[in-house]
Amino acid sequence: MEFLGQPGPLRMRDNPLYVAFAIVLLMLPVIFFFQWYEKRDVVTGAQGPFPAAFGTEAPVAPEHVMRRRTGERALVHGLSVEWTAHGARAVNLRTGKEYWRYERQDKGSTVMSFEVSGRTVVIAYSDSTLVGVDLHTGKRLWREDLGYGKGFRNVSLGAGQALTAAPGAVRAFDERDGRSLWTAKTPKSCPEVGVQAVYALPDHVSAVPVLCNRSRPDTDKKQYYLLLGIDNRTGKTLWQRHISDPKWTVRADTHTLAAPTPDTDTDTDTDTDTDDSPAVQLLGMSREGAVPRADLDTTSWNPVGAGSGTVLLATDARGNGDGDHDTVLHAYDTEDGRLTWRLKAPTGQEYGSGVIADGRVYLVRQPLLTKADVGRRIREAELLVLDAGTGRALHTLRLPAMTVPDDDVYFMKLDVDQVTDGALSLSWRELSTDEQLIVTD
């Protein structure tokens, strides 16, 4: 019985703690939804049939030109795959339309690097995450949270494996399902590692150039580069060799790298050699090791192409490589290092960097350009196809007009960037403009 004027028992719904608890319970689904929404993957899926490749080998007589936009991209099959701020997208080369897009919604994580194989796109994010995406569909295949080394990260693909750095080690994952395959330890003097590339060799070997002491903390540890020979089935390190900066290294054929010796005095700020006679070696790689095979007889190391048993260098007319213009090509055989042919550009012209594929050299011959040419449309540039063994001209294509970029003289060159699957791409050096050409037979 309640008496008038006397308070009754406090109901639970009138209890402030109960009300606060109920509000929290009601908000939890909303919070979880927003967390899911922010971290979900955005996948458009494939838009139509998978584009066929333009061919099974490098173009023989490229004639058909398509204009496309530049960017950090890779040509594969009939697609151009490029990274975005939070993922990657594939563009149909024939139509220029987006074929698929994959992106993470987590805006706190940005793309640091990506690699593309014939089946898979692997993306490295700033939050120490690797993601594998199917090339055909754009759908995520796997995701690996490494849990260490947030910030910049390289990922490299080779032999069906995605390689990246770990503390004092190199780790490998299956590019298709993300399984952890092996971990190869680096020497104690190399506790902080940066994976620069991977060269897949026969006999289950991957040659992996790494940068040791990558971030250069305030210690006495010196940066240096190692080439590791790793059994890509077990992760066992078979051999190691000191090398020069991998940006000076070119792969001449399946078994051969060409590079200056590690003690060559190279000025990395100006991209020129300060040694009048750089020692450049051909390294023969196998399961047994990386062994010097021959020295290149050169006074300048400015590689502009390599492959099919040929290393291609470029110099100015004086032959010392110190000028801004590459007017003479020098081709060297990768077996014995001998000069096999030399080609001088006509007066007033020079060469860009090229690609060697299927025994052919693909590069651009263009007018000499200076700051006075900025903004001008040049119509005299030509795509050349040369025999890699002899330098003999096999095909010439006059390129459509291209606008000279407002950049340093060194970058006013048209380079062939890729040759694959019956197509080639070329653009201004360092992708300093939006102009890119795709050329096919």
Coordinates of C-alpha atoms in Angstrom, one line a residue:
M1 CA 0.0 0.0 0.0
E2 CA 1.3 3.4 -0.9
F3 CA 0.5 6.5 1.2
L4 CA -0.2 9.8 -0.4
G5 CA 2.9 12.0 -0.5
Q6 CA 5.3 9.1 0.0
P7 CA 7.6 8.2 -3.0
G8 CA 7.1 4.7 -4.6
P9 CA 10.0 2.4 -5.7
L10 CA 12.2 3.7 -8.5
R11 CA 11.4 2.0 -11.8
M12 CA 14.4 0.7 -13.9
R13 CA 13.5 3.0 -16.9
D14 CA 13.8 6.0 -14.6
N15 CA 17.3 5.0 -13.4
P16 CA 19.9 7.2 -15.2
L17 CA 22.4 4.3 -15.3
Y18 CA 19.9 2.0 -16.9
V19 CA 19.1 4.7 -19.5
A20 CA 22.8 5.2 -20.3
F21 CA 23.3 1.4 -20.6
A22 CA 20.3 1.1 -23.0
I23 CA 21.6 3.9 -25.2
V24 CA 25.0 2.2 -25.4
L25 CA 23.4 -1.1 -26.4
L26 CA 21.3 0.7 -29.1
M27 CA 24.4 2.5 -30.4
L28 CA 26.6 -0.5 -30.6
P29 CA 25.1 -1.8 -33.9
V30 CA 25.5 1.7 -35.4
I31 CA 29.2 1.9 -34.3
F32 CA 29.9 -1.6 -35.7
F33 CA 28.2 -0.7 -38.9
F34 CA 30.3 2.4 -39.4
Q35 CA 33.5 0.5 -38.6
W36 CA 32.5 -2.2 -41.1
Y37 CA 31.6 0.5 -43.7
E38 CA 34.9 2.3 -43.3
K39 CA 37.0 -0.9 -43.6
R40 CA 35.0 -2.7 -46.3
D41 CA 36.5 -3.3 -49.8
V42 CA 35.0 -1.4 -52.7
V43 CA 34.9 -3.9 -55.6
T44 CA 33.2 -3.0 -58.9
G45 CA 33.9 -6.4 -60.5
A46 CA 34.8 -7.2 -64.1
Q47 CA 32.9 -5.1 -66.7
G48 CA 32.4 -7.5 -69.5
P49 CA 34.6 -10.3 -71.0
F50 CA 38.3 -10.3 -70.0
P51 CA 40.2 -8.3 -72.7
A52 CA 42.4 -10.5 -74.8
A53 CA 46.1 -9.8 -75.2
F54 CA 47.1 -8.0 -78.4
G55 CA 49.6 -10.8 -79.2
T56 CA 51.8 -13.6 -77.8
E57 CA 55.1 -11.8 -78.4
A58 CA 56.4 -8.2 -78.6
P59 CA 55.0 -6.2 -81.6
V60 CA 56.9 -7.0 -84.9
A61 CA 55.8 -3.9 -86.8
P62 CA 53.9 -1.6 -84.4
E63 CA 51.6 0.8 -86.3
H64 CA 48.4 1.3 -84.4
V65 CA 48.6 4.1 -81.8
M66 CA 46.2 4.8 -79.0
R67 CA 46.5 7.8 -76.7
R68 CA 46.1 7.1 -72.9
R69 CA 46.8 8.9 -69.7
T70 CA 50.0 8.2 -67.8
G71 CA 50.3 7.1 -64.2
E72 CA 52.0 4.4 -62.1
R73 CA 50.8 1.5 -64.2
A74 CA 51.6 -1.9 -65.7
L75 CA 50.5 -3.4 -69.0
V76 CA 49.3 -7.0 -68.9
H77 CA 47.1 -8.9 -71.4
G78 CA 44.7 -6.3 -72.8
L79 CA 44.7 -4.2 -69.6
S80 CA 46.6 -1.3 -68.1
V81 CA 46.7 -1.7 -64.3
E82 CA 47.4 1.4 -62.2
W83 CA 47.3 2.2 -58.6
T84 CA 45.0 4.7 -56.9
A85 CA 45.3 6.4 -53.5
H86 CA 43.6 3.4 -51.8
G87 CA 43.8 0.5 -54.2
A88 CA 44.1 -0.3 -57.9
R89 CA 42.1 -0.1 -61.1
A90 CA 42.3 -1.8 -64.5
V91 CA 41.6 -0.1 -67.7
N92 CA 40.6 -1.8 -71.0
L93 CA 43.4 -0.7 -73.4
R94 CA 41.1 -1.0 -76.4
T95 CA 38.3 1.2 -75.1
G96 CA 40.1 3.3 -72.5
K97 CA 37.2 2.4 -70.1
E98 CA 37.6 1.2 -66.5
Y99 CA 37.4 -2.6 -66.4
W100 CA 37.5 -3.1 -62.6
R101 CA 38.4 -1.1 -59.5
Y102 CA 39.5 -2.4 -56.1
E103 CA 39.8 0.0 -53.1
R104 CA 39.9 -0.1 -49.4
Q105 CA 37.5 2.4 -47.6
D106 CA 40.0 2.9 -44.7
K107 CA 41.2 6.3 -45.6
G108 CA 44.0 6.1 -43.1
S109 CA 45.8 3.6 -45.3
T110 CA 47.3 4.6 -48.6
V111 CA 49.0 2.5 -51.3
M112 CA 52.8 2.5 -51.0
S113 CA 53.6 0.2 -54.0
F114 CA 52.1 -2.5 -56.1
E115 CA 53.2 -5.3 -58.5
V116 CA 51.4 -7.1 -61.3
S117 CA 51.9 -10.6 -62.7
G118 CA 49.9 -12.4 -65.4
R119 CA 47.3 -13.4 -62.8
T120 CA 47.5 -11.2 -59.7
V121 CA 47.9 -7.7 -58.5
V122 CA 49.6 -7.4 -55.0
I123 CA 49.2 -4.0 -53.2
A124 CA 51.3 -2.9 -50.2
Y125 CA 49.6 -0.4 -47.9
S126 CA 51.1 2.1 -45.4
D127 CA 49.5 0.3 -42.5
S128 CA 51.7 -2.8 -43.1
T129 CA 49.0 -4.7 -45.0
L130 CA 49.4 -6.7 -48.2
V131 CA 46.4 -7.4 -50.4
G132 CA 46.2 -9.8 -53.3
V133 CA 43.7 -9.0 -56.1
D134 CA 42.7 -11.2 -59.0
L135 CA 43.7 -9.7 -62.3
H136 CA 40.7 -11.1 -64.2
T137 CA 37.9 -10.0 -61.8
G138 CA 39.3 -7.3 -59.5
K139 CA 38.1 -9.2 -56.5
R140 CA 40.3 -9.6 -53.4
L141 CA 42.0 -12.9 -53.0
W142 CA 43.6 -12.4 -49.7
R143 CA 44.8 -9.9 -47.1
E144 CA 47.7 -10.2 -44.8
D145 CA 48.3 -7.8 -41.8
L146 CA 52.0 -8.0 -41.3
G147 CA 52.0 -6.1 -38.0
Y148 CA 55.3 -4.4 -38.4
G149 CA 57.0 -1.7 -40.5
K150 CA 54.2 0.8 -41.0
G151 CA 55.0 3.4 -43.6
F152 CA 56.7 2.9 -47.0
R153 CA 56.9 -0.7 -48.1
N154 CA 58.0 -2.4 -51.3
V155 CA 56.4 -5.6 -52.7
S156 CA 58.0 -7.6 -55.5
L157 CA 56.6 -10.5 -57.5
G158 CA 58.5 -13.5 -58.9
A159 CA 58.1 -17.2 -59.3
G160 CA 54.4 -16.9 -58.2
Q161 CA 55.5 -15.4 -54.9
A162 CA 55.1 -11.9 -53.3
L163 CA 58.2 -10.8 -51.5
T164 CA 58.4 -8.1 -48.9
A165 CA 60.6 -7.0 -46.0
A166 CA 60.4 -8.2 -42.4
P167 CA 62.7 -7.3 -39.4
G168 CA 66.0 -8.8 -40.4
A169 CA 64.5 -11.0 -43.1
V170 CA 62.7 -11.4 -46.4
R171 CA 59.2 -12.9 -46.3
A172 CA 57.4 -14.7 -49.2
F173 CA 53.7 -15.2 -49.6
D174 CA 51.9 -17.2 -52.3
E175 CA 50.6 -14.6 -54.7
R176 CA 47.3 -16.4 -55.2
D177 CA 46.2 -17.3 -51.7
G178 CA 48.5 -15.3 -49.4
R179 CA 49.9 -18.3 -47.6
S180 CA 53.2 -17.6 -45.8
L181 CA 55.7 -19.7 -47.7
W182 CA 59.1 -18.9 -46.1
T183 CA 61.2 -16.4 -44.2
A184 CA 64.9 -15.9 -45.2
K185 CA 67.1 -14.3 -42.6
T186 CA 69.5 -11.5 -43.5
P187 CA 73.0 -11.1 -41.9
K188 CA 73.2 -9.5 -38.4
S189 CA 74.6 -6.4 -40.0
C190 CA 71.4 -6.1 -42.0
P191 CA 68.6 -5.8 -39.3
E192 CA 66.4 -3.4 -41.3
V193 CA 65.7 -4.6 -44.8
G194 CA 64.2 -3.1 -47.9
V195 CA 63.3 -5.5 -50.7
Q196 CA 64.2 -3.9 -54.0
A197 CA 63.2 -6.5 -56.6
V198 CA 63.2 -10.2 -57.3
Y199 CA 64.7 -12.1 -60.3
A200 CA 63.2 -15.5 -60.8
L201 CA 65.9 -18.0 -62.0
P202 CA 65.7 -21.6 -63.2
D203 CA 66.2 -24.4 -60.7
H204 CA 63.9 -22.9 -58.0
V205 CA 66.1 -19.9 -57.2
S206 CA 65.1 -16.3 -56.6
A207 CA 67.8 -13.6 -56.7
V208 CA 66.7 -10.8 -54.4
P209 CA 68.5 -7.5 -54.1
V210 CA 67.9 -5.8 -50.7
L211 CA 68.9 -2.6 -49.1
C212 CA 70.4 -3.0 -45.6
N213 CA 69.7 -0.5 -42.8
R214 CA 67.0 1.1 -44.9
S215 CA 65.9 4.0 -42.7
R216 CA 69.5 4.8 -41.5
P217 CA 68.8 5.4 -37.8
D218 CA 71.1 7.4 -35.7
T219 CA 73.6 4.6 -35.3
D220 CA 76.9 3.6 -36.9
K221 CA 75.2 1.1 -39.3
K222 CA 76.0 1.9 -42.9
Q223 CA 73.6 1.4 -45.8
Y224 CA 74.7 -1.2 -48.3
Y225 CA 73.1 -3.5 -50.9
L226 CA 73.1 -7.3 -50.9
L227 CA 72.1 -9.8 -53.6
L228 CA 70.6 -12.9 -52.0
G229 CA 70.2 -16.2 -53.8
I230 CA 67.3 -17.9 -52.1
D231 CA 65.8 -21.3 -52.7
N232 CA 62.2 -20.3 -53.3
R233 CA 60.8 -23.6 -52.1
T234 CA 62.3 -23.5 -48.6
G235 CA 63.6 -20.0 -48.0
K236 CA 67.2 -21.2 -47.5
T237 CA 69.8 -18.6 -48.4
L238 CA 72.1 -20.3 -50.9
W239 CA 74.6 -17.4 -51.3
Q240 CA 74.9 -13.6 -50.9
R241 CA 77.0 -11.0 -52.7
H242 CA 77.5 -7.2 -52.2
I243 CA 76.2 -5.2 -55.1
S244 CA 75.9 -1.6 -56.1
D245 CA 72.6 0.3 -56.0
P246 CA 70.0 -1.8 -57.8
K247 CA 68.9 1.3 -59.8
W248 CA 72.2 0.9 -61.7
T249 CA 71.6 -2.8 -62.2
V250 CA 70.0 -4.3 -65.4
R251 CA 68.9 -7.8 -66.1
A252 CA 70.6 -8.8 -69.4
D253 CA 69.1 -12.3 -69.7
T254 CA 67.7 -15.1 -67.6
H255 CA 71.0 -15.7 -65.8
T256 CA 72.8 -12.4 -66.1
L257 CA 72.9 -9.1 -64.3
A258 CA 75.0 -6.1 -65.4
A259 CA 76.1 -3.6 -62.8
P260 CA 79.0 -1.4 -61.6
T261 CA 81.1 -3.0 -58.9
P262 CA 80.0 -1.9 -55.4
D263 CA 83.1 0.3 -54.9
T264 CA 82.5 2.3 -58.1
D265 CA 82.2 5.9 -57.2
T266 CA 78.7 6.8 -58.4
D267 CA 77.1 10.2 -57.9
T268 CA 73.5 9.3 -57.1
D269 CA 72.4 12.9 -56.8
T270 CA 73.2 13.7 -60.4
D271 CA 72.8 10.3 -61.9
T272 CA 76.2 10.4 -63.5
D273 CA 79.4 8.5 -62.9
T274 CA 82.2 10.5 -61.3
D275 CA 84.7 7.7 -62.0
D276 CA 86.2 8.1 -65.5
S277 CA 86.4 4.3 -65.9
P278 CA 83.6 2.6 -64.0
A279 CA 84.2 -1.1 -63.5
V280 CA 81.0 -2.7 -64.9
Q281 CA 80.7 -6.5 -64.5
L282 CA 78.4 -9.2 -65.9
L283 CA 77.3 -11.4 -63.1
G284 CA 76.3 -14.9 -64.0
M285 CA 73.6 -16.1 -61.5
S286 CA 72.9 -19.8 -60.8
R287 CA 72.1 -22.0 -57.8
E288 CA 75.8 -22.0 -57.0
G289 CA 76.2 -18.2 -56.8
A290 CA 76.6 -14.9 -58.6
V291 CA 80.0 -15.0 -60.3
P292 CA 81.6 -12.3 -62.4
R293 CA 81.7 -13.5 -66.0
A294 CA 83.2 -10.6 -67.8
D295 CA 83.8 -6.8 -67.7
L296 CA 82.1 -4.4 -70.1
D297 CA 84.6 -2.3 -72.0
T298 CA 83.0 1.1 -71.4
T299 CA 83.9 4.5 -70.0
S300 CA 80.3 5.4 -69.1
W301 CA 77.5 3.5 -67.4
N302 CA 74.2 4.8 -68.7
P303 CA 72.0 1.7 -69.4
V304 CA 68.9 2.4 -71.6
G305 CA 67.8 -1.2 -72.3
A306 CA 68.7 -4.8 -71.6
G307 CA 67.4 -8.2 -72.5
S308 CA 67.8 -11.0 -75.1
G309 CA 71.5 -11.3 -74.4
T310 CA 72.2 -7.5 -75.0
V311 CA 73.0 -4.6 -72.7
L312 CA 72.3 -1.2 -74.4
L313 CA 74.1 1.9 -73.2
A314 CA 73.7 5.5 -74.4
T315 CA 76.2 8.4 -74.4
D316 CA 76.6 11.8 -75.9
A317 CA 78.7 12.3 -79.0
R318 CA 81.9 12.6 -77.0
G319 CA 81.2 9.2 -75.5
N320 CA 81.6 10.2 -71.9
G321 CA 78.0 10.2 -70.8
D322 CA 78.2 13.6 -69.1
G323 CA 75.9 15.5 -71.4
D324 CA 72.2 15.9 -71.3
H325 CA 71.6 14.2 -74.6
D326 CA 72.0 10.6 -75.5
T327 CA 73.1 10.6 -79.2
V328 CA 75.0 7.3 -79.5
L329 CA 73.9 3.7 -78.7
H330 CA 76.4 1.0 -77.7
A331 CA 75.3 -2.6 -77.5
Y332 CA 77.3 -5.3 -75.6
D333 CA 77.0 -9.0 -75.6
T334 CA 76.2 -10.5 -72.2
E335 CA 78.3 -13.6 -72.6
D336 CA 81.7 -11.9 -73.0
G337 CA 81.0 -8.2 -72.7
R338 CA 82.3 -7.3 -76.1
L339 CA 80.8 -4.4 -78.1
T340 CA 78.6 -5.8 -80.8
W341 CA 77.3 -2.7 -82.5
R342 CA 77.2 1.1 -82.3
L343 CA 74.6 3.5 -83.7
K344 CA 74.8 7.3 -83.9
A345 CA 71.7 9.4 -84.2
P346 CA 71.5 11.9 -87.1
T347 CA 72.6 15.5 -86.3
G348 CA 70.1 17.3 -84.0
Q349 CA 68.5 14.0 -82.7
E350 CA 68.9 11.7 -79.7
Y351 CA 67.5 8.5 -78.2
G352 CA 65.3 7.9 -75.2
S353 CA 65.4 4.8 -73.0
G354 CA 64.1 1.6 -74.5
V355 CA 63.1 -2.0 -73.9
I356 CA 64.6 -5.2 -75.4
A357 CA 62.2 -8.1 -75.9
D358 CA 62.1 -11.1 -78.2
G359 CA 65.4 -10.2 -79.8
R360 CA 64.2 -6.6 -80.7
V361 CA 65.1 -3.2 -79.4
Y362 CA 62.2 -0.7 -79.0
L363 CA 63.1 3.0 -78.4
V364 CA 62.3 6.5 -79.6
R365 CA 64.5 8.8 -81.7
Q366 CA 63.6 12.4 -81.2
P367 CA 64.8 16.0 -81.7
L368 CA 67.3 17.5 -79.2
L369 CA 65.1 19.5 -76.8
T370 CA 65.9 22.5 -74.5
K371 CA 63.9 24.8 -72.2
A372 CA 63.0 26.9 -75.3
D373 CA 60.9 24.0 -76.6
V374 CA 58.6 23.8 -73.6
G375 CA 55.0 23.6 -74.7
R376 CA 55.9 23.0 -78.3
R377 CA 54.2 20.1 -80.2
I378 CA 57.0 18.0 -81.7
R379 CA 56.1 15.9 -84.8
E380 CA 59.6 14.5 -85.6
A381 CA 59.8 11.7 -83.0
E382 CA 60.0 8.2 -84.3
L383 CA 59.6 4.8 -82.7
L384 CA 62.4 2.5 -83.8
V385 CA 62.5 -1.3 -83.8
L386 CA 66.0 -2.6 -84.1
D387 CA 67.6 -6.1 -84.2
A388 CA 69.1 -6.5 -80.8
G389 CA 72.0 -8.6 -82.1
T390 CA 73.1 -6.3 -85.0
G391 CA 71.4 -2.9 -84.5
R392 CA 69.8 -3.2 -88.0
A393 CA 66.6 -1.2 -88.4
L394 CA 63.6 -3.5 -88.7
H395 CA 60.7 -1.0 -88.5
T396 CA 60.1 2.8 -88.1
L397 CA 56.9 4.6 -87.0
R398 CA 56.5 8.3 -87.1
L399 CA 54.7 9.2 -83.8
P400 CA 51.8 11.6 -83.5
A401 CA 52.5 15.1 -82.1
M402 CA 53.6 15.2 -78.4
T403 CA 53.7 18.3 -76.2
V404 CA 57.2 19.0 -74.7
P405 CA 56.8 19.0 -70.9
D406 CA 57.9 21.9 -68.6
D407 CA 60.7 20.0 -66.9
D408 CA 64.4 19.6 -66.6
V409 CA 66.2 18.9 -69.8
Y410 CA 67.0 15.4 -68.5
F411 CA 63.3 14.5 -68.5
M412 CA 62.5 15.9 -72.0
K413 CA 62.9 12.4 -73.4
L414 CA 60.3 10.0 -74.7
D415 CA 61.0 6.5 -73.2
V416 CA 59.5 3.2 -74.1
D417 CA 58.3 2.0 -70.7
Q418 CA 57.0 -1.6 -71.3
V419 CA 56.7 -4.1 -74.1
T420 CA 54.4 -7.1 -73.4
D421 CA 51.6 -9.1 -74.7
G422 CA 51.7 -7.6 -78.2
A423 CA 51.7 -4.0 -77.0
L424 CA 54.2 -1.3 -76.0
S425 CA 53.8 1.9 -74.0
L426 CA 55.8 5.1 -74.2
S427 CA 55.7 8.4 -72.4
W428 CA 57.8 11.3 -71.3
R429 CA 60.5 10.3 -68.9
E430 CA 59.4 10.2 -65.2
L431 CA 55.7 10.4 -66.3
S432 CA 55.9 14.2 -66.0
T433 CA 52.8 14.7 -68.2
D434 CA 49.5 12.9 -68.9
E435 CA 50.6 11.9 -72.4
Q436 CA 51.1 8.2 -73.0
L437 CA 50.9 6.2 -76.2
I438 CA 50.0 2.5 -76.5
V439 CA 51.3 1.0 -79.8
T440 CA 50.4 -2.3 -81.3
D441 CA 50.9 -4.1 -84.6

